PDB file of C-alpha atoms in Angstrom:
ATOM      1  CA  MET A   8     -12.601  21.312  23.770  1.00 71.00           C
ATOM      2  CA  LYS A   9     -10.898  18.740  21.580  1.00 76.00           C
ATOM      3  CA  ASN A  10     -13.145  19.828  18.661  1.00 78.00           C
ATOM      4  CA  ILE A  11     -11.958  23.408  18.926  1.00 84.00           C
ATOM      5  CA  ILE A  12      -8.309  22.392  19.061  1.00 85.00           C
ATOM      6  CA  ILE A  13      -8.543  19.941  16.169  1.00 85.00           C
ATOM      7  CA  HIS A  14     -10.554  22.327  13.973  1.00 85.00           C
ATOM      8  CA  SER A  15      -8.332  25.314  14.733  1.00 89.00           C
ATOM      9  CA  VAL A  16      -5.128  23.556  13.617  1.00 91.00           C
ATOM     10  CA  PRO A  17      -5.891  23.915   9.858  1.00 91.00           C
ATOM     11  CA  VAL A  18      -6.919  27.533  10.392  1.00 92.00           C
ATOM     12  CA  VAL A  19      -3.615  28.305  12.103  1.00 93.00           C
ATOM     13  CA  ILE A  20      -1.663  26.451   9.397  1.00 94.00           C
ATOM     14  CA  ALA A  21      -3.478  28.339   6.625  1.00 93.00           C
ATOM     15  CA  PHE A  22      -2.888  31.720   8.270  1.00 94.00           C
ATOM     16  CA  VAL A  23       0.786  30.933   8.919  1.00 95.00           C
ATOM     17  CA  TRP A  24       1.133  29.947   5.250  1.00 94.00           C
ATOM     18  CA  ILE A  25      -0.493  33.194   4.113  1.00 94.00           C
ATOM     19  CA  ALA A  26       1.739  35.210   6.434  1.00 94.00           C
ATOM     20  CA  LEU A  27       4.865  33.520   5.098  1.00 95.00           C
ATOM     21  CA  THR A  28       3.965  33.790   1.413  1.00 93.00           C
ATOM     22  CA  SER A  29       2.145  37.132   1.281  1.00 91.00           C
ATOM     23  CA  GLY A  30       3.409  38.927   4.362  1.00 91.00           C
ATOM     24  CA  THR A  31      -0.104  39.606   5.666  1.00 91.00           C
ATOM     25  CA  PHE A  32      -2.670  37.954   7.897  1.00 90.00           C
ATOM     26  CA  ASN A  33      -5.582  39.429   5.919  1.00 92.00           C
ATOM     27  CA  PRO A  34      -6.754  36.936   3.271  1.00 91.00           C
ATOM     28  CA  ILE A  35      -9.222  39.414   1.774  1.00 91.00           C
ATOM     29  CA  ILE A  36      -6.547  41.696   0.323  1.00 92.00           C
ATOM     30  CA  ILE A  37      -4.430  39.064  -1.414  1.00 92.00           C
ATOM     31  CA  LYS A  38      -4.740  38.345  -5.141  1.00 89.00           C
ATOM     32  CA  GLY A  39      -7.025  35.670  -6.580  1.00 88.00           C
ATOM     33  CA  PRO A  40      -4.651  32.719  -7.162  1.00 91.00           C
ATOM     34  CA  ASP A  41      -2.999  33.160  -3.773  1.00 92.00           C
ATOM     35  CA  PHE A  42      -6.409  33.409  -2.108  1.00 93.00           C
ATOM     36  CA  LEU A  43      -7.549  30.217  -3.831  1.00 93.00           C
ATOM     37  CA  LYS A  44      -4.441  28.402  -2.572  1.00 94.00           C
ATOM     38  CA  PHE A  45      -5.110  29.708   0.938  1.00 95.00           C
ATOM     39  CA  TYR A  46      -8.806  28.842   0.731  1.00 95.00           C
ATOM     40  CA  MET A  47      -8.197  25.319  -0.558  1.00 94.00           C
ATOM     41  CA  LEU A  48      -5.594  24.755   2.171  1.00 95.00           C
ATOM     42  CA  LEU A  49      -8.151  25.935   4.718  1.00 94.00           C
ATOM     43  CA  ILE A  50     -10.959  23.758   3.317  1.00 94.00           C
ATOM     44  CA  PHE A  51      -8.899  20.594   2.876  1.00 94.00           C
ATOM     45  CA  GLY A  52      -7.339  20.999   6.315  1.00 92.00           C
ATOM     46  CA  PHE A  53     -10.752  21.484   7.866  1.00 91.00           C
ATOM     47  CA  TYR A  54     -12.262  18.416   6.220  1.00 88.00           C
ATOM     48  CA  ILE A  55      -9.233  16.340   7.195  1.00 89.00           C
ATOM     49  CA  SER A  56      -9.850  17.429  10.787  1.00 86.00           C
ATOM     50  CA  VAL A  57     -13.509  16.406  10.408  1.00 83.00           C
ATOM     51  CA  PHE A  58     -12.421  12.949   9.254  1.00 82.00           C
ATOM     52  CA  LEU A  59     -10.003  12.737  12.178  1.00 80.00           C
ATOM     53  CA  LEU A  60     -12.920  13.325  14.559  1.00 78.00           C
ATOM     54  CA  GLN A  61     -15.040  10.574  12.997  1.00 75.00           C
ATOM     55  CA  PRO A  62     -13.758   7.783  15.296  1.00 76.00           C
ATOM     56  CA  PHE A  63     -14.873   9.891  18.274  1.00 70.00           C
ATOM     57  CA  LYS A  64     -18.442  10.127  16.871  1.00 68.00           C
ATOM     58  CA  GLU A  65     -18.311  13.921  17.011  1.00 62.00           C
ATOM     59  CA  ILE A  66     -18.648  14.755  13.327  1.00 57.00           C
ATOM     60  CA  SER A  67     -21.800  16.879  13.540  1.00 63.00           C
ATOM     61  CA  SER A  68     -21.160  19.169  16.470  1.00 75.00           C
ATOM     62  CA  ARG A  69     -22.035  22.839  16.632  1.00 82.00           C
ATOM     63  CA  ILE A  70     -18.362  23.757  16.590  1.00 84.00           C
ATOM     64  CA  THR A  71     -17.967  21.970  13.262  1.00 84.00           C
ATOM     65  CA  LEU A  72     -20.909  23.932  11.890  1.00 85.00           C
ATOM     66  CA  TYR A  73     -19.485  27.225  13.156  1.00 89.00           C
ATOM     67  CA  PHE A  74     -16.131  26.561  11.512  1.00 90.00           C
ATOM     68  CA  MET A  75     -17.894  25.643   8.248  1.00 90.00           C
ATOM     69  CA  ILE A  76     -19.904  28.863   8.354  1.00 92.00           C
ATOM     70  CA  PHE A  77     -16.741  30.875   9.099  1.00 93.00           C
ATOM     71  CA  ILE A  78     -14.957  29.379   6.084  1.00 94.00           C
ATOM     72  CA  PHE A  79     -18.035  29.889   3.884  1.00 95.00           C
ATOM     73  CA  ALA A  80     -18.382  33.515   5.021  1.00 96.00           C
ATOM     74  CA  LEU A  81     -14.724  34.195   4.236  1.00 95.00           C
ATOM     75  CA  GLY A  82     -15.221  32.857   0.708  1.00 94.00           C
ATOM     76  CA  THR A  83     -18.434  34.844   0.283  1.00 96.00           C
ATOM     77  CA  ILE A  84     -16.732  38.074   1.328  1.00 95.00           C
ATOM     78  CA  LYS A  85     -13.958  37.447  -1.180  1.00 95.00           C
ATOM     79  CA  LEU A  86     -16.574  36.600  -3.842  1.00 94.00           C
ATOM     80  CA  VAL A  87     -18.399  39.891  -3.291  1.00 95.00           C
ATOM     81  CA  ARG A  88     -15.104  41.776  -3.389  1.00 94.00           C
ATOM     82  CA  GLY A  89     -14.178  40.034  -6.641  1.00 93.00           C
ATOM     83  CA  LEU A  90     -17.542  40.879  -8.187  1.00 94.00           C
ATOM     84  CA  ILE A  91     -17.240  44.527  -7.160  1.00 94.00           C
ATOM     85  CA  LEU A  92     -13.753  44.730  -8.693  1.00 92.00           C
ATOM     86  CA  ASP A  93     -14.997  42.894 -11.826  1.00 92.00           C
ATOM     87  CA  LYS A  94     -12.574  39.980 -11.447  1.00 91.00           C
ATOM     88  CA  PRO A  95     -13.161  36.391 -12.626  1.00 91.00           C
ATOM     89  CA  VAL A  96     -14.656  34.426  -9.743  1.00 91.00           C
ATOM     90  CA  GLY A  97     -15.915  31.229 -11.399  1.00 92.00           C
ATOM     91  CA  ILE A  98     -13.721  28.800  -9.482  1.00 93.00           C
ATOM     92  CA  LEU A  99     -14.609  30.442  -6.171  1.00 93.00           C
ATOM     93  CA  ILE A 100     -18.322  30.176  -7.011  1.00 94.00           C
ATOM     94  CA  LEU A 101     -17.935  26.437  -7.648  1.00 95.00           C
ATOM     95  CA  ILE A 102     -16.041  25.952  -4.389  1.00 94.00           C
ATOM     96  CA  LEU A 103     -18.702  27.888  -2.468  1.00 95.00           C
ATOM     97  CA  LEU A 104     -21.510  25.856  -4.062  1.00 95.00           C
ATOM     98  CA  ILE A 105     -19.842  22.600  -3.049  1.00 94.00           C
ATOM     99  CA  GLN A 106     -19.174  23.909   0.433  1.00 93.00           C
ATOM    100  CA  GLY A 107     -22.761  25.132   0.778  1.00 92.00           C
ATOM    101  CA  ALA A 108     -23.983  21.670  -0.195  1.00 93.00           C
ATOM    102  CA  ALA A 109     -21.677  20.148   2.429  1.00 89.00           C
ATOM    103  CA  ILE A 110     -23.116  22.441   5.115  1.00 87.00           C
ATOM    104  CA  ILE A 111     -26.670  21.505   4.136  1.00 90.00           C
ATOM    105  CA  LEU A 112     -25.834  17.786   4.090  1.00 87.00           C
ATOM    106  CA  LEU A 113     -24.227  18.052   7.523  1.00 80.00           C
ATOM    107  CA  GLN A 114     -27.383  19.679   8.878  1.00 81.00           C
ATOM    108  CA  ILE A 115     -29.606  17.027   7.321  1.00 83.00           C
ATOM    109  CA  LYS A 116     -27.380  14.242   8.640  1.00 77.00           C
ATOM    110  CA  SER A 117     -27.369  15.687  12.159  1.00 72.00           C
ATOM    111  CA  LYS A 118     -31.189  15.814  12.242  1.00 73.00           C
ATOM    112  CA  ILE A 119     -31.614  12.193  11.186  1.00 67.00           C
TER     113      ILE A 119
END
């Protein structure tokens, strides 16, 4: 239960920020630079929450993996939308590659 609460705090903060700045709760419809700010806030907040859970030895739980997949899926949806609309998506691709590597490393670390 504490994992869900700690991991959901950055998600709530990111969505409150997007609601205050853009007036919407839908991150898919906002423009590129605003989405990148939202996405980076979401990612950094999530990884800070992961580091906060380290003293409790709960870094590689299933809930952590589910939150990582949720964040990755959100970025992938926005990437596909950007490609369909023929927008520049280079920075988002780099962020998704790094995040994909982090997911893979977490899985490898949890199996060791």
